[in-house]
Every structure is written in structure tokens, then in C-alpha cells.
Short mmCIF file of C-alpha atoms and ligand atoms in Angstrom, two decimals:
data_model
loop_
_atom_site.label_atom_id
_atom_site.label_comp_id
_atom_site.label_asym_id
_atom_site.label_seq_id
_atom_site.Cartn_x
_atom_site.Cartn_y
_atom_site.Cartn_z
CA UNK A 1 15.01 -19.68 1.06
CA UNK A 2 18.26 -21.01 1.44
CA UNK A 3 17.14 -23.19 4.34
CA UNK A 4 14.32 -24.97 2.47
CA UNK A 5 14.26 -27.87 0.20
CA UNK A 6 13.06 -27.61 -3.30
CA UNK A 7 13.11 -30.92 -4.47
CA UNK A 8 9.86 -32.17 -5.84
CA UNK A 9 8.20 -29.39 -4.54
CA UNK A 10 6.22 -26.61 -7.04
CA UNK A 11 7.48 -23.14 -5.89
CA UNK A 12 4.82 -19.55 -6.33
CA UNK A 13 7.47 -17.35 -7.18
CA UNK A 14 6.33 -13.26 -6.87
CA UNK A 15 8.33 -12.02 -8.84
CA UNK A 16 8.91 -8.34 -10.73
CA UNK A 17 8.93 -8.97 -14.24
CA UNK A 18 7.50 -5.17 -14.61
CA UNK A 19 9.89 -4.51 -18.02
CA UNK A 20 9.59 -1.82 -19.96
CA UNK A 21 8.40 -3.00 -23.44
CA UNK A 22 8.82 -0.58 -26.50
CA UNK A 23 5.84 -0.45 -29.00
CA UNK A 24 6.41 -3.76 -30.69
CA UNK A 25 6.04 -5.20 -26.86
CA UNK A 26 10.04 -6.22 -27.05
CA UNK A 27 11.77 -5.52 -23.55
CA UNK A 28 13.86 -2.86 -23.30
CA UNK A 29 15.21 -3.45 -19.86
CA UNK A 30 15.77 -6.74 -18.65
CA UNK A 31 17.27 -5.81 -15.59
CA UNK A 32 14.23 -6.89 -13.27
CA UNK A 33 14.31 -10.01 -15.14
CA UNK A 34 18.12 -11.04 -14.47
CA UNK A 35 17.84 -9.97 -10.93
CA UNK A 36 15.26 -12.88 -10.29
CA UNK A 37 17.41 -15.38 -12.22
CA UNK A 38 19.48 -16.70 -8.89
CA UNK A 39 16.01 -17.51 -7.15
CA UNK A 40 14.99 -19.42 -10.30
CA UNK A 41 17.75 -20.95 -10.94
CA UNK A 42 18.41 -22.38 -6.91
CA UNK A 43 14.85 -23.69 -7.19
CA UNK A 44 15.14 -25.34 -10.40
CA UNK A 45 18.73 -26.46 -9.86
CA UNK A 46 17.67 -28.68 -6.69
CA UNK A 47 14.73 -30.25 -8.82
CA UNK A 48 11.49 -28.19 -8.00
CA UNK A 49 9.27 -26.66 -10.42
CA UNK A 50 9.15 -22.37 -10.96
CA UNK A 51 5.72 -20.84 -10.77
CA UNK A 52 6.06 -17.24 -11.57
CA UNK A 53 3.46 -14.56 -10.68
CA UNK A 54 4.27 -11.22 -11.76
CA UNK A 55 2.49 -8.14 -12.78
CA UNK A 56 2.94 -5.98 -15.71
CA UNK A 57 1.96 -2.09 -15.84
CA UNK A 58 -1.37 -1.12 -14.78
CA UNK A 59 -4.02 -2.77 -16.82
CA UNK A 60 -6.85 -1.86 -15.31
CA UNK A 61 -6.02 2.00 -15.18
CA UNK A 62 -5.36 1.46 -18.69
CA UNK A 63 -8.78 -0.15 -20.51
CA UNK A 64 -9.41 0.08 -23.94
CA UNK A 65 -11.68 3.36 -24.79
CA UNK A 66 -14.79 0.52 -24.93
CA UNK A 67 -13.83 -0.26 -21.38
CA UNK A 68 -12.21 -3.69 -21.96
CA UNK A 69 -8.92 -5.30 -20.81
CA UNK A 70 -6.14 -4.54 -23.31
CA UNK A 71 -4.56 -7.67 -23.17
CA UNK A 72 -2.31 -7.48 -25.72
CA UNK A 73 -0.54 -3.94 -24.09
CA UNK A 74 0.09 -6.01 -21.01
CA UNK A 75 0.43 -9.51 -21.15
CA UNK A 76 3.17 -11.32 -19.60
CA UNK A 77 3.00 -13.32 -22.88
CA UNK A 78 5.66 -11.25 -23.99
CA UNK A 79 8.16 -12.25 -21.91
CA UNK A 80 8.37 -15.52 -22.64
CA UNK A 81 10.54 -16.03 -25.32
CA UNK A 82 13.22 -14.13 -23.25
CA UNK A 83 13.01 -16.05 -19.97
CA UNK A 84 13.12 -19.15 -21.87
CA UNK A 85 16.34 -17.97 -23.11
CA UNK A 86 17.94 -16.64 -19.85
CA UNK A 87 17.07 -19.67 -17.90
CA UNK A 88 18.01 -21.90 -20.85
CA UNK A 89 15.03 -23.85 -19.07
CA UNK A 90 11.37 -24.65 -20.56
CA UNK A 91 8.70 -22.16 -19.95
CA UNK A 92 5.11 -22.50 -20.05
CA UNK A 93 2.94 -19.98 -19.91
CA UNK A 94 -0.81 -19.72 -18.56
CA UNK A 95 -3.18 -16.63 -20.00
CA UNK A 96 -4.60 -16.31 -16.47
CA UNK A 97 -2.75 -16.37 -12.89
CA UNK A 98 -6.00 -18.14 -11.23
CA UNK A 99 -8.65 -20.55 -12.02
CA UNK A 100 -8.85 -23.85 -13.88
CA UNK A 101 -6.41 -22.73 -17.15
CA UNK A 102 -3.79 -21.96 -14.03
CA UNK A 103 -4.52 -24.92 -11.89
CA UNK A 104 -4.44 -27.43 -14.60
CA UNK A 105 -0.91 -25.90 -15.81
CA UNK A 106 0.46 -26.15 -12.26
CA UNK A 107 -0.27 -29.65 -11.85
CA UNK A 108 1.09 -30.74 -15.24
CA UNK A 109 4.21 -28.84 -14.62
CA UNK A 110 7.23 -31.00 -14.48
CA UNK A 111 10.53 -30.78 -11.85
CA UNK A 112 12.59 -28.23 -13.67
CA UNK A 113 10.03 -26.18 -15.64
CA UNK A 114 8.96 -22.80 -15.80
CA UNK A 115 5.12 -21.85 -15.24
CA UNK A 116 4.58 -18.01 -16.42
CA UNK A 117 1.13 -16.75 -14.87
CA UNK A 118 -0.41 -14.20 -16.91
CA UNK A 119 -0.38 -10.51 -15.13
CA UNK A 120 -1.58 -10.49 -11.89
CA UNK A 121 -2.91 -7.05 -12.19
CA UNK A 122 -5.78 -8.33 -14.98
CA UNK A 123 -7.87 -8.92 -11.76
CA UNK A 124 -9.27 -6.17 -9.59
CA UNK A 125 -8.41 -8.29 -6.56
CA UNK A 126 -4.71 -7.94 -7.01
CA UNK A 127 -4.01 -4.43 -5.88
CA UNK A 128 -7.53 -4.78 -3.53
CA UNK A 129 -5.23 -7.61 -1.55
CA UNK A 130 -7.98 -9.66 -2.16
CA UNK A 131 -7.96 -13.03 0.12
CA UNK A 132 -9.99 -14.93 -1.99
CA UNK A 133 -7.96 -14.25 -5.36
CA UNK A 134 -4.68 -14.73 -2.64
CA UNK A 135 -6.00 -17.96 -2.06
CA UNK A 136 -6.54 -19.02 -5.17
CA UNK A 137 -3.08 -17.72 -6.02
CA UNK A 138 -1.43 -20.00 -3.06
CA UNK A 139 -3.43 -22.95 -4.22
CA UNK A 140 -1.20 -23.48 -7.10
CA UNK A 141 1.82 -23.90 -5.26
CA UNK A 142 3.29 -26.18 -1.94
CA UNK A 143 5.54 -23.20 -0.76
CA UNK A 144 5.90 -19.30 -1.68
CA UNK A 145 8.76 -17.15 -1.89
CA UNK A 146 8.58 -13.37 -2.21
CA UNK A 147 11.56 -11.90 -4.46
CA UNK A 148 9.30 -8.95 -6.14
CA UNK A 149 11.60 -6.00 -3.80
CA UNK A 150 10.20 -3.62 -6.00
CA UNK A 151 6.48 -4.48 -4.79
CA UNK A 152 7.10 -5.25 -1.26
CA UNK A 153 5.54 -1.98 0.26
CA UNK A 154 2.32 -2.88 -1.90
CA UNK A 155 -0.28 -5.16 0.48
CA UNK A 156 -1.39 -6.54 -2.80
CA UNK A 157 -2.81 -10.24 -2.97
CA UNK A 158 0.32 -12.04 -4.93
CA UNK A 159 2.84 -9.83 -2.96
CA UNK A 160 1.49 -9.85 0.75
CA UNK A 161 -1.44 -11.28 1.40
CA UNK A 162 -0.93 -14.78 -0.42
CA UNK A 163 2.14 -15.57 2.43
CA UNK A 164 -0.72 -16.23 5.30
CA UNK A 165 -1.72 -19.03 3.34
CA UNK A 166 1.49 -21.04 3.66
CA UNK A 167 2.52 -22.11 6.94
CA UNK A 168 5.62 -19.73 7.80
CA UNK A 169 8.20 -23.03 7.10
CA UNK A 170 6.53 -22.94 3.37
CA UNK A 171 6.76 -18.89 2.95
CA UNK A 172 10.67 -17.16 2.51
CA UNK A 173 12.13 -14.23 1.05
CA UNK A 174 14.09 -14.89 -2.30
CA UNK A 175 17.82 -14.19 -2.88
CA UNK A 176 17.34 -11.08 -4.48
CA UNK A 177 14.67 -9.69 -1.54
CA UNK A 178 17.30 -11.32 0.80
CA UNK A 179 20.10 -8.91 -0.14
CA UNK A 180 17.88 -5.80 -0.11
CA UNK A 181 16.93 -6.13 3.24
CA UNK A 182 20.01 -7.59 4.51
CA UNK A 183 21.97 -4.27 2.93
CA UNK A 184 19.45 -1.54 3.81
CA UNK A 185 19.54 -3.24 7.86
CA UNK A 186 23.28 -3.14 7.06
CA UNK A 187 22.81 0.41 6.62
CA UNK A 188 20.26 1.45 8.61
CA UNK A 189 20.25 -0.75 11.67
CA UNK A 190 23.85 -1.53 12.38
CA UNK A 191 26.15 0.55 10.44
CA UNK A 192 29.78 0.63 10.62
CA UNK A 193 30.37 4.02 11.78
CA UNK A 194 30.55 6.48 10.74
CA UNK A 195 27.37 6.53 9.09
CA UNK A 196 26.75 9.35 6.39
CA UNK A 197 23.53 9.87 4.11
CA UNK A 198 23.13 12.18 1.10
CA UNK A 199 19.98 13.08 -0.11
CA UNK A 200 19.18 15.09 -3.12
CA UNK A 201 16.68 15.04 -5.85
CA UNK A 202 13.57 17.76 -6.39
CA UNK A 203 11.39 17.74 -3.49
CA UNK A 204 11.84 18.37 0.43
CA UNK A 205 8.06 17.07 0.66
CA UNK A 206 8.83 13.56 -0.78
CA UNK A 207 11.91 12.73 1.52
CA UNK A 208 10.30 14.89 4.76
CA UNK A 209 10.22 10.91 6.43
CA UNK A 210 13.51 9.94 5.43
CA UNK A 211 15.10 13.05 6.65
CA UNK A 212 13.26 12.53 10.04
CA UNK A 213 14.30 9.37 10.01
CA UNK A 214 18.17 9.60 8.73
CA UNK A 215 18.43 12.10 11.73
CA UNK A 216 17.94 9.39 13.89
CA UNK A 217 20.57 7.29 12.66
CA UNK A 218 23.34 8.56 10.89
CA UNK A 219 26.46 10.62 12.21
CA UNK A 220 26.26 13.28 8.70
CA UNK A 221 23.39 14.20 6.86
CA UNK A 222 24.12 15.98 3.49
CA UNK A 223 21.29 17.59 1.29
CA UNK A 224 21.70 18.65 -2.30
CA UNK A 225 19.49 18.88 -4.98
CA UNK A 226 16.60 20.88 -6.03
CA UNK A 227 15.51 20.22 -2.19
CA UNK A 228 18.38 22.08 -0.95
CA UNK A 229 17.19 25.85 -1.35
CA UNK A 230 14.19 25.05 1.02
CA UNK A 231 16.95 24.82 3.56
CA UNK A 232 18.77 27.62 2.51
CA UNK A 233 15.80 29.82 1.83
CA UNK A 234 14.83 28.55 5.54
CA UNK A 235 18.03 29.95 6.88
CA UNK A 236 17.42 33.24 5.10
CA UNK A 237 19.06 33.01 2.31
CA UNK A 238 18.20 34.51 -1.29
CA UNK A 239 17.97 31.64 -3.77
CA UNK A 240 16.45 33.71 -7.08
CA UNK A 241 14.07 31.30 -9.30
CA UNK A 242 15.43 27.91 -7.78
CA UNK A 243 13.16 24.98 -7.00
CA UNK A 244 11.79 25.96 -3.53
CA UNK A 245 8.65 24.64 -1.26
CA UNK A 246 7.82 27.99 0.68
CA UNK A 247 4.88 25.75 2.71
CA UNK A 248 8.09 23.43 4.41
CA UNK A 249 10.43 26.14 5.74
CA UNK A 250 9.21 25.84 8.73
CA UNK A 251 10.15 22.39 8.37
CA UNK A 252 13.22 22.65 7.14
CA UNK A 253 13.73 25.02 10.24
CA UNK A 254 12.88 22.25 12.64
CA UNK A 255 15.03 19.63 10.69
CA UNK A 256 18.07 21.79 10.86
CA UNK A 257 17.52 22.55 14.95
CA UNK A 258 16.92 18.56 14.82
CA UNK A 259 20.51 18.03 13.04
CA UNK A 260 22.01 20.23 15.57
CA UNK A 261 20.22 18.81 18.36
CA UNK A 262 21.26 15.30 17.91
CA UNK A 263 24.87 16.56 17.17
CA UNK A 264 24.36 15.09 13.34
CA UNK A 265 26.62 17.28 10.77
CA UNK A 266 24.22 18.60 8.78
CA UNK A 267 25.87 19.62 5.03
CA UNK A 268 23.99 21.93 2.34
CA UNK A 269 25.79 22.88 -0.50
CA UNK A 270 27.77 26.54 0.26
CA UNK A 271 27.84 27.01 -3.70
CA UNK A 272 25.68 26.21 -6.15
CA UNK A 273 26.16 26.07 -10.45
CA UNK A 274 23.35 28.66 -11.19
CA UNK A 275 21.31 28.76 -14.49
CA UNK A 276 19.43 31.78 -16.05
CA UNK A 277 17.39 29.40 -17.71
CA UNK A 278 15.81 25.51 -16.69
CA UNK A 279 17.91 24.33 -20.22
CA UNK A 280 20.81 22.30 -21.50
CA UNK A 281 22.52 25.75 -22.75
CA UNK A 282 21.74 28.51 -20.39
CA UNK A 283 24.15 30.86 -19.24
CA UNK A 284 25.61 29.25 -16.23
CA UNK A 285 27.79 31.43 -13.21
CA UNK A 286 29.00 29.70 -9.56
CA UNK A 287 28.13 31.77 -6.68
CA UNK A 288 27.49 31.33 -3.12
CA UNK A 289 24.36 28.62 -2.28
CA UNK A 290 22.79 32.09 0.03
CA UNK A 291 23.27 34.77 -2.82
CA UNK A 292 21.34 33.14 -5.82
CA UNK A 293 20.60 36.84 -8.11
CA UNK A 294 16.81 37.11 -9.32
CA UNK A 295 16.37 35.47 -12.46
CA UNK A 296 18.70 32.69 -11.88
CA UNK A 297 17.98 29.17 -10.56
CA UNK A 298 20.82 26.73 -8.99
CA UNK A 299 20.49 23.33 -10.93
CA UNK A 300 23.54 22.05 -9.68
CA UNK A 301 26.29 22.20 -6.43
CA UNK A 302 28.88 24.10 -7.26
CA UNK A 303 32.87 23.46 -6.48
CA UNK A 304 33.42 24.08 -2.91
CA UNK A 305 29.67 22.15 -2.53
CA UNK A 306 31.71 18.94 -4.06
CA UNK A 307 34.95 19.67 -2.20
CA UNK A 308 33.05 19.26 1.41
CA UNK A 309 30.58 16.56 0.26
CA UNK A 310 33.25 14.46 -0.41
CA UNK A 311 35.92 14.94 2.29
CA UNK A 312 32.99 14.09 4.59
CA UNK A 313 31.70 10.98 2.10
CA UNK A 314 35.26 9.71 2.31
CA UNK A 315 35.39 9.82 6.36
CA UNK A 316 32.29 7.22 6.16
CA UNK A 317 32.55 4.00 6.92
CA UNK A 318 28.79 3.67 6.29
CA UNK A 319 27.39 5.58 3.36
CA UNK A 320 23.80 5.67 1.71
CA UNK A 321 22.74 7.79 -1.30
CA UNK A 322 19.38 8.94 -2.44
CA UNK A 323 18.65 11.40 -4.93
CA UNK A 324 21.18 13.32 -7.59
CA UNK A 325 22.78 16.90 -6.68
CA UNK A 326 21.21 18.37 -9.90
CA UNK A 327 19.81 18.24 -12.81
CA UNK A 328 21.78 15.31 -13.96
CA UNK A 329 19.72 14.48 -16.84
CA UNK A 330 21.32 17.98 -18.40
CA UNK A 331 25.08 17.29 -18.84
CA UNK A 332 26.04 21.04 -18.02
CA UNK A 333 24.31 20.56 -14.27
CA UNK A 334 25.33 16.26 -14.08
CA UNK A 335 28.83 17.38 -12.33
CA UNK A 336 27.77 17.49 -8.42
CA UNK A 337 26.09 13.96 -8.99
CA UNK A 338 28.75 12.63 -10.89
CA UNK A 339 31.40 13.78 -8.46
CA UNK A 340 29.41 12.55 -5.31
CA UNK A 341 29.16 9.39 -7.14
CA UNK A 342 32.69 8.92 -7.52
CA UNK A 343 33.66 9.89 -4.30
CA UNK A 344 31.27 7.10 -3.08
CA UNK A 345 33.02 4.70 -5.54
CA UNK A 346 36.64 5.61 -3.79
CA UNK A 347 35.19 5.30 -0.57
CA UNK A 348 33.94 2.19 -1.34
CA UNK A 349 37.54 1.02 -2.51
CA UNK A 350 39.05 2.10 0.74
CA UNK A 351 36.76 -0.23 2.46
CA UNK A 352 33.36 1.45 3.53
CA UNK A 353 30.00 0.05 2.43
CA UNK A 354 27.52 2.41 0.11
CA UNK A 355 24.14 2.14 -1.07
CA UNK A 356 22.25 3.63 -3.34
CA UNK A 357 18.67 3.59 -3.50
CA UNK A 358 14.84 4.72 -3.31
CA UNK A 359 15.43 7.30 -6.28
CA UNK A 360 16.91 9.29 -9.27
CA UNK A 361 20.45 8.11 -7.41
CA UNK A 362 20.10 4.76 -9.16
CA UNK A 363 19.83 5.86 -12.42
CA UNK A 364 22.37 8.37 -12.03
CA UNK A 365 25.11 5.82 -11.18
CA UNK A 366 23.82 3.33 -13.57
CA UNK A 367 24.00 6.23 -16.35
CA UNK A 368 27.27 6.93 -14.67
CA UNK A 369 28.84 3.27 -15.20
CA UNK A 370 29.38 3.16 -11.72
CA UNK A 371 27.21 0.90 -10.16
CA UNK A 372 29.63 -2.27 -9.84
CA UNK A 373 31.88 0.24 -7.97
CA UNK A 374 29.34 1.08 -5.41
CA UNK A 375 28.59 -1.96 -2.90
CA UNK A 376 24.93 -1.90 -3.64
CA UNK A 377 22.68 -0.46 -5.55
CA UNK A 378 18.80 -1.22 -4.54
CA UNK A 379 16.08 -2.45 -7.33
CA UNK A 380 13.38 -1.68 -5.41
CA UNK A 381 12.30 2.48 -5.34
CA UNK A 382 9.72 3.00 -3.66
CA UNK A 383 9.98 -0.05 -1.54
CA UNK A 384 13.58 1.22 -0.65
CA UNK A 385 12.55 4.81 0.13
CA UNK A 386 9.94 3.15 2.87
CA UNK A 387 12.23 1.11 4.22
CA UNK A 388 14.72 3.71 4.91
CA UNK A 389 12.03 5.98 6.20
CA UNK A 390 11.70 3.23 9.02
CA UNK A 391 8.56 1.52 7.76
CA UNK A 392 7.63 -2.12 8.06
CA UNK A 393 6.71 -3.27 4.17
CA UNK A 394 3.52 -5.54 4.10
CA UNK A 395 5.32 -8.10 1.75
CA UNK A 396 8.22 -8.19 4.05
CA UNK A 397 5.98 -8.69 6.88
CA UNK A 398 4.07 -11.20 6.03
CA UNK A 399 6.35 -13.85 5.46
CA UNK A 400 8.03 -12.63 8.80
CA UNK A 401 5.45 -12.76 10.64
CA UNK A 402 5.74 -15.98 12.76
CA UNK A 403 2.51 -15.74 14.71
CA UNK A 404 0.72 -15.36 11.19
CA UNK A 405 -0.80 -18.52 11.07
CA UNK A 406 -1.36 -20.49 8.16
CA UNK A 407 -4.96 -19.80 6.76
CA UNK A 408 -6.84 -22.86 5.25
P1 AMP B 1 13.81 12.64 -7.00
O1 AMP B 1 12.93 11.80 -7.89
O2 AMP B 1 13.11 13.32 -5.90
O3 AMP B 1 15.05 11.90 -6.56
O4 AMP B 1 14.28 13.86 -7.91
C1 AMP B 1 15.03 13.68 -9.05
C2 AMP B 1 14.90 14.86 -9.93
O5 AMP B 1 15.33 16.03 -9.26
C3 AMP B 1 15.75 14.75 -11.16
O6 AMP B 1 14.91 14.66 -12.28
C4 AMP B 1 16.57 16.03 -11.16
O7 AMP B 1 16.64 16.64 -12.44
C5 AMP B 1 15.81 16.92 -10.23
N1 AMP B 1 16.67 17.94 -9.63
C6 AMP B 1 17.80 17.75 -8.94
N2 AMP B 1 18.36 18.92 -8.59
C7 AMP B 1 17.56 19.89 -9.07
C8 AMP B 1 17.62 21.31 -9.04
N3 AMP B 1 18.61 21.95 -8.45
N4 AMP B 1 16.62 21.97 -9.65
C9 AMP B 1 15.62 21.32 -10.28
N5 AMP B 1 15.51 19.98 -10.32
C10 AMP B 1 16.47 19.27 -9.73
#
């Protein structure tokens, strides 16, 4: 976006306003809402008008018992009050994102304003990627920019769909969507190496395509978490009543041979902080990763775990975390994450570049008070987590395509 001109011109903005509202519908959170300010401000600031699509929740998953809309739950209405006062500019709002009410507020917005379109999600053709409501959608506007990150693996009509209707001189990425693809490529595609991934969190099964795909790229590979004892189980070793997916060991199996294959060194925790119980106050014990006794469960890495994780985080020059090392919601079993999270912060300091996303990892360093100590930390989780497993996101597509012609 930073190579088009604004002036004059009335911008469709996708943007993710999805706050968290508590039960008087007041925002919570307005971290989603900040990270689009830059876009909205560069737009505004060179004398074109902000027309903001956004969706809120799931509306139509959530109907009213007599099968009706509950507007009130999810209206972008909401949020107006608050983006009027973080953009200091004025903000109109329109209580639907298409038709006549819509059109008539687009054309009488002035250079400088703010045009709030009610949730995109209220229609069915949103998530359907409808071309028709797309259309409509583009209608509004004389050029589109994408910054909804969080959104961008969706092929949903404001986030996708909508860009073939601009010609691709009208359609760019916003500042915030900028960054996130320019530090995941950073990452991913032409790392400073050494390039060194940890992955953690609960479940082998939801990162099987990152793994596959980290062992393409990266120099280390080092898996924590709940989704550790897979591998160790895999490798024969007893892990008592820890989280384990008996259906992937195979897998794990064939990921490890991968690791060793491709000369990647491949890390799993050699001691774990064991727990007889899944709570705050159970009896804890440290003891070898392979030798967990029935009855217990690790919920955490243990010492030596944190010793190796970080001499080899602190050798990267590349680094990219998804997924805690434990049960960091749970103080007692919130050391390996915390640890791993500092060691990326001092790596960071002597010069390499981290980046946490797709996950848990976010939160954790966020929780942590870390995350202006870590290069980047991703908005997007989902969307990250594809685009680390190597997959093209429709929303990023689309306005990349240049042989997408403009549709009528
Ligand atoms: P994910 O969403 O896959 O990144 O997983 C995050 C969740 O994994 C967090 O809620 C953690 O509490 C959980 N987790 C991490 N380590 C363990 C473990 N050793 N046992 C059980 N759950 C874990």
C-alpha cells in the first residue's frame, strides 16, 4: 500500500476488528484494533476516506433460539465509540456491509472519515466466498486493501474473493499484513542461519504439517510440550499418564528418521517436571523424559530439557517459536515456557531475529511481558500456522495474483 495514492480516493479496508466483548458488549482486548491503526491512519493522513469491513464472532452459528440474527451479541456497533477515540477521527457507522444503507453511506463519506460496515458475517455469503455479496462489497470502494492477517487463510467474500474485483494496481496488502508476511518469509524463506524452530503445545496431530515442513527448512528442530511424549513413547520410552497420540507413533518414527536424514538436530526434552495429578498443586518430581513412573504425567520440561533448549536457541541466528513447553497456564508447570522465552529474548539482544506465532506461544510471551523483547510476535493464528506449514493463504493470494484479472 505504500506505493499507492490515497488522496481523494475511498479505501475498503478488511480489517479484524474480531474483539472480545465482555457481557455489557465493552471490548476487552483492543489489540486487533490498534494493530490496524497504521493502515488507517496512512490512508486518512494522505486525504482518502476509511471504509472498514470487519467481522465479529460467528453470528450465524449463533441465532437466537427462534432462529433469528442476534444482532445485538454481534454488531460492530459496539466498536464505535472506541475507534472514534483511537483514530481521534469521525466514524460513521452503517447497520449493514452491502446494499443501499451501505452504498448511500459510502458516497456521502467525506476525505478523512471513517465508514464502519456492520459485521460481515450477518450474511451467509461471507464465509460461502460469495461473488455476488464480494461484489457488492467492492462496489463501495475505488481500491481495497487486505490488513485482516488473522483471516487471510479464510477464502471468504470480504477477505479473498472481493480483491478480483479491483484491478491488481487498486488491490494491496496493509501495513500490518505487510509485516506478517514479510517476517514469516524472513523466517521461513531466507533465514539468517542458523535457523532453529521450537514447537510445543498439546497435540502432534495439529502441527504434523509444520513439522514436515520445518524439516525442510531449518538447521534445529526442538519439540516440547504435551506433543513431546509421542516422540518419546515412539522411541520406546515409558511416559506414565502423559498426553500421548498412540495412532501417530509411527509418525513420529518417520519424522525423527526425517530429522536425521536431512542432518536437522532434532531436540526432545531429556527431562521432564512430572505431575501425579493434571492440577495447580500436585505432587511434582523431575526425572528422565524416557522413565515417566505409572501414575504420573510430564506437564512441563524439566532442567537439563531448558539447559539444551537454550544453548541451541542461543546458537540461532534465525529462531521461530510455536507452542509453550507445558502447561503454562499452571504456574508450577509455566517454567520450560518461560525459560525458552527468555532465552529467545537474549538471543534476540545478541542480534538474531525470533518469531513467535500460530499458537499458545503468543499468549505465553504476552502473559510473560516479553513480547517487545522478541522481534515479532504474529497476530494472525491460524493464518500463521498455514503459512509456516508452506501453504499459499487465499487472502494473500488474491491480491498477489497478477494474472487475476479485474472482474466487472
Ligand atoms: P497448542 O494450542 O497446540 O499450542 O497447545 C497449547 C496447550 O498445550 C496449552 O493449553 C498447554 O497447557 C498444553 N500443554 C502444553 N504442554 C502440555 C503437557 N505436557 N501436557 C498437557 N498439556 C500441555
Amino acid at each position: 500500500m505504500k506505493n499507492l495514492s490515497f488522496h481523494g480516493k475511498k479505501v475498503l479496508v478488511r480489517v479484524d476488528f474480531n474483539v472480545p466483548l465482555d457481557a455489557n458488549h465493552r471490548i476487552t482486548d483492543d489489540t486487533r484494533m490498534r494493530a490496524a491503526l497504521p493502515t488507517i491512519r496512512m490512508i486518512l493522513d494522505q486525504g482518502g476516506a476509511v471504509i472498514l469491513m470487519s467481522h465479529l464472532g460467528r453470528p450465524l452459528k449463533k441465532k437466537r433460539p427462534d432462529g433469528t440474527l442476534d444482532v445485538e451479541a454481534f454488531t460492530l456497533r459496539h466498536l464505535v465509540e472506541h475507534l472514534m477515540e483511537i483514530t481521534r477521527a469521525s466514524v460513521h457507522f452503517a447497520d449493514d456491509c452491502i446494499g443501499t444503507t451501505a452504498a448511500s453511506a459510502a458516497q456521502a463519506l467525506l476525505p478523512g472519515e471513517i465508514l464502519l460496515l456492520e459485521n460481515t458475517r450477518f450474511h451467509e455469503g461471507e464465509e460461502k466466498g460469495d461473488p455476488a455479496m464480494a461484489k457488492a462489497l467492492a462496489s463501495l470502494g475505488d481500491i481495497y486493501i487486505n490488513d485482516a492477517f488473522g483471516t487471510a487463510h479464510r477464502a471468504h467474500a470480504s477477505t479473498a474473493i472481493i480483491a478480483s474485483y479491483f484491478p491488481p494496481e487498486n488491490r494491496a496488502f496493509g501495513l500490518l499484513m505487510d509485516a506478517e508476511l514479510a517476517n514469516a518469509a524472513r523466517t521461513m524463506d531466507h533465514p539468517e542461519r542458523p535457523l532453529v524452530a521450537i514447537v510445543g503445545g498439546a497435540k502432534v496431530s495439529d502441527k504434523i504439517l509444520l513439522l514436515e515442513n520445518l524439516l525442510e527448512k531449518v538447521d534445529g528442530l526442538i519439540v516440547g510440550g504435551g506433543m513431546a511424549y509421542t516422540f518419546i513413547k515412539a522411541q520406546g520410552g515409558s511416559i506414565g499418564q502423559s498426553l500421548v497420540e498412540d495412532d501417530l507413533l509411527d509418525l513420529a518414527r518417520q519424522l525423527i528418521e526425517k530429522a536425521r536424514a536431512k542432518h536437522v538436530r532434532f531436540l526432545l526434552p531429556p527431562d521432564s517436571l512430572i505431575a501425579d495429578r493434571f492440577a495447580p498443586d500436585a505432587e511434582t518430581r523431575i526425572v528422565p523424559t524416557a522413565e515417566i513412573p505409572d501414575g504420573w504425567m510430564g506437564l512441563d520440561i524439566g532442567p537439563e530439557a531448558i539447559a539444551s533448549f537454550r544453548a541451541m536457541i542461543l546458537e540461532a541466528r534465525t529462531i521461530l517459536w510455536n507452542g509453550p513447553m507445558g502447561v503454562f497456564e499452571m504456574p508450577a508447570f509455566a517454567t520450560g515456557t518461560l525459560q525458552v522465552a527468555q532465552a529467545l529474548a537474549e538471543a534476540t539482544a545478541g542480534g538474531a531475529f525470533s518469531l513467535v506465532g500460530g499458537g499458545d506461544s503468543v499468549t505465553a510471551v504476552n502473559q510473560m511481558g516479553l513480547a517487545d523483547q522478541v522481534s515479532f510476535v504474529s497476530t494472525g493464528g491460524g493464518a500463521m500456522l498455514e503459512l509456516l506449514e508452506g501453504k499459499t493463504l487465499p487472502g494473500v493470494a488474491a491480491i498477489r495474483d497478477q494474472d487475476l484479472p479485474a472482474k466487472d
